[in-house]
Coordinates of C-alpha atoms in Angstrom, one line a residue:
X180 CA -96.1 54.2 -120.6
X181 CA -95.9 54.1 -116.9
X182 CA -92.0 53.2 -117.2
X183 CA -91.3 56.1 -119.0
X184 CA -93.1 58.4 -116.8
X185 CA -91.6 56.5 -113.7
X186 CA -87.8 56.9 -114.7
X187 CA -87.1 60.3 -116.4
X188 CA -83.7 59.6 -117.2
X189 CA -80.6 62.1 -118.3
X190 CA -77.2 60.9 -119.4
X191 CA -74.7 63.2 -116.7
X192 CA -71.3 61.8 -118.2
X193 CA -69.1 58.8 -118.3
X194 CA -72.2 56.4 -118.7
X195 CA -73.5 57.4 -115.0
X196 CA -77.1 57.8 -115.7
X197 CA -79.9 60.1 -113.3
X198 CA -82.9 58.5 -112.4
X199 CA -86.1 60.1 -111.3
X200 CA -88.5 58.4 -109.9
X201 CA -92.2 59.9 -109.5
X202 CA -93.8 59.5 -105.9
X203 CA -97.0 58.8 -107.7
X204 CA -95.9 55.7 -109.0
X205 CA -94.5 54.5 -105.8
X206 CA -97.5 55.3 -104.0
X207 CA -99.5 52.7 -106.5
X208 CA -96.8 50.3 -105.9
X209 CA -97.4 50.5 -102.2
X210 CA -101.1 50.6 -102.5
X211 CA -101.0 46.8 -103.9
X212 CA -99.1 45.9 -101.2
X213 CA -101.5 47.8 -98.3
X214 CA -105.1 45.2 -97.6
X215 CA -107.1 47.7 -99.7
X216 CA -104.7 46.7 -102.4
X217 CA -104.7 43.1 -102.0
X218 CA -108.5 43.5 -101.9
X219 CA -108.4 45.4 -105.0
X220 CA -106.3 42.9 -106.9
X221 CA -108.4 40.1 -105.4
X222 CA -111.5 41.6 -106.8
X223 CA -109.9 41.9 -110.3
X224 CA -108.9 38.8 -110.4
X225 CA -112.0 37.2 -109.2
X226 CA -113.9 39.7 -112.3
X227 CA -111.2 38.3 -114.9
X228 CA -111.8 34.9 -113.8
X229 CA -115.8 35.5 -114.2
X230 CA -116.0 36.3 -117.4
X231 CA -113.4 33.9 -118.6
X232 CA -115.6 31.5 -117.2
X233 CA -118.5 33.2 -119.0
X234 CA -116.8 33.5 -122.4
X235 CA -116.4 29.6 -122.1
X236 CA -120.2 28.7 -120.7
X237 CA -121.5 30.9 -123.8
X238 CA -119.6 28.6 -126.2
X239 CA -121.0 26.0 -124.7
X240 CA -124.8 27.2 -124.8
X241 CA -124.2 27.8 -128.6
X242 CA -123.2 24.4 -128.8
X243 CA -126.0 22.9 -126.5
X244 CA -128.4 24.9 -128.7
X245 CA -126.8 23.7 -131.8
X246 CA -127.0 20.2 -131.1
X247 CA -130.6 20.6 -129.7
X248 CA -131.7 22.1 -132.7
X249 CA -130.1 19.6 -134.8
X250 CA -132.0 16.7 -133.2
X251 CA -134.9 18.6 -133.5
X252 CA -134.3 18.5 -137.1
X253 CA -133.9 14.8 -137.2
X254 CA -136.5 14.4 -135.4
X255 CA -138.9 16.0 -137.7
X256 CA -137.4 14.3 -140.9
X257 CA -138.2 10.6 -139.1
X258 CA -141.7 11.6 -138.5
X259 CA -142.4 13.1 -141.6
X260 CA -140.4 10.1 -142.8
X261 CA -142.7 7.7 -140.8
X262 CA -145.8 10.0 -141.8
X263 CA -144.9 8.5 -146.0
X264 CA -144.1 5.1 -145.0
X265 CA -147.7 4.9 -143.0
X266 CA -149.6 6.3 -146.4
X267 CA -147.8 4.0 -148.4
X268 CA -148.9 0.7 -146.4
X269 CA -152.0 2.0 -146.6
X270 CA -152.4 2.5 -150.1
X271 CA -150.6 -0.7 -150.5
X272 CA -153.3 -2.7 -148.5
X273 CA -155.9 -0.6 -149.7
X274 CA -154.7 -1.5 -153.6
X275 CA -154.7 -4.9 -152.8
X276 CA -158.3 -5.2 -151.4
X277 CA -159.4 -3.1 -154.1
X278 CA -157.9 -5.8 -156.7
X279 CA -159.2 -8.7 -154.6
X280 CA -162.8 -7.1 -155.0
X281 CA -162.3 -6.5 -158.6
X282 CA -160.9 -9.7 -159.4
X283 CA -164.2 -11.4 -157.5
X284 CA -166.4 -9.0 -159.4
X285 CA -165.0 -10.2 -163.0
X286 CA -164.9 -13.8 -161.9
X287 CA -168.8 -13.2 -160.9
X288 CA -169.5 -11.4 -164.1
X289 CA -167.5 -13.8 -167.0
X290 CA -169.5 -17.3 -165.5
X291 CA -172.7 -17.6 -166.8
X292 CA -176.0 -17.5 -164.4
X293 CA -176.6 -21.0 -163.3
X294 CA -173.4 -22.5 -164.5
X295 CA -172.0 -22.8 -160.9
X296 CA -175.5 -24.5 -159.1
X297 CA -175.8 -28.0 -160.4
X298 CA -180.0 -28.5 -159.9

C-alpha cells in the first residue's frame, strides 16, 4: 500500500514512465535513518524479540505443568496402589493366625479330656 501511494505513476509515451514520489514517504525513510529512528527500530525489535521469547517460555510452562501434573498422577496411583497391597498382607497374616487359632481350637475340642495326661 505504501508503494502505491509512494510512486503515482502515468505512462507519458514511448515507454518513458512519470514518477511521483510523496515527501511523506521520504521523510519516514529518513526518520529510520535519524537516532530517534534507530531508537525506534531498536525498541521494536527488542518488543518482537520479547514476546517471541514469551510465546516460547509459555509453551514451555504448559509443558512443565503437564508433566508435573502427570507425576502427580502416578504418584497417587502407587500410593493408592501401595495402600491395597498393605490391606492385603494384612488380611493375609491376619487369615492365617485366624486358621492357626481355629485349627488349635478343633485339635483341643476332637481329643478327649484326659487322653493327652498319662497319670
Amino acid at each position: 500500500k505504501a508503494e502505491i501511494r509512494r510512486r503515482i505513476s502515468e505512462d507519458i509515451g514511448y515507454g518513458i514512465r512519470d514518477a511521483w514520489i510523496d515527501p511523506r514517504d521520504i521523510a519516514e525513510e529518513e526518520a529510520l535513518t535519524t537516532l530517534e529512528g534507530v531508537n525506534t527500530r531498536r525498541r521494536q525489535t527488542e518488543m518482537f524479540q520479547r514476546v517471541e521469547t514469551l510465546v516460547d517460555d509459555s509453551r514451555y510452562h504448559y509443558e512443565t505443568g503437564r508433566l508435573v501434573d502427570q507425576e502427580a498422577r502416578c504418584s497417587q496411583e502407587a500410593w493408592a496402589y501401595s495402600i491395597v497391597l498393605s490391606s492385603a498382607v494384612h488380611l493375609v497374616t491376619a487369615l492365617g493366625e485366624i486358621q492357626a487359632l481355629q485349627a488349635r481350637e478343633q485339635a483341643r475340642t476332637s481329643t478327649p479330656e484326659g487322653a493327652g495326661s498319662s497319670t
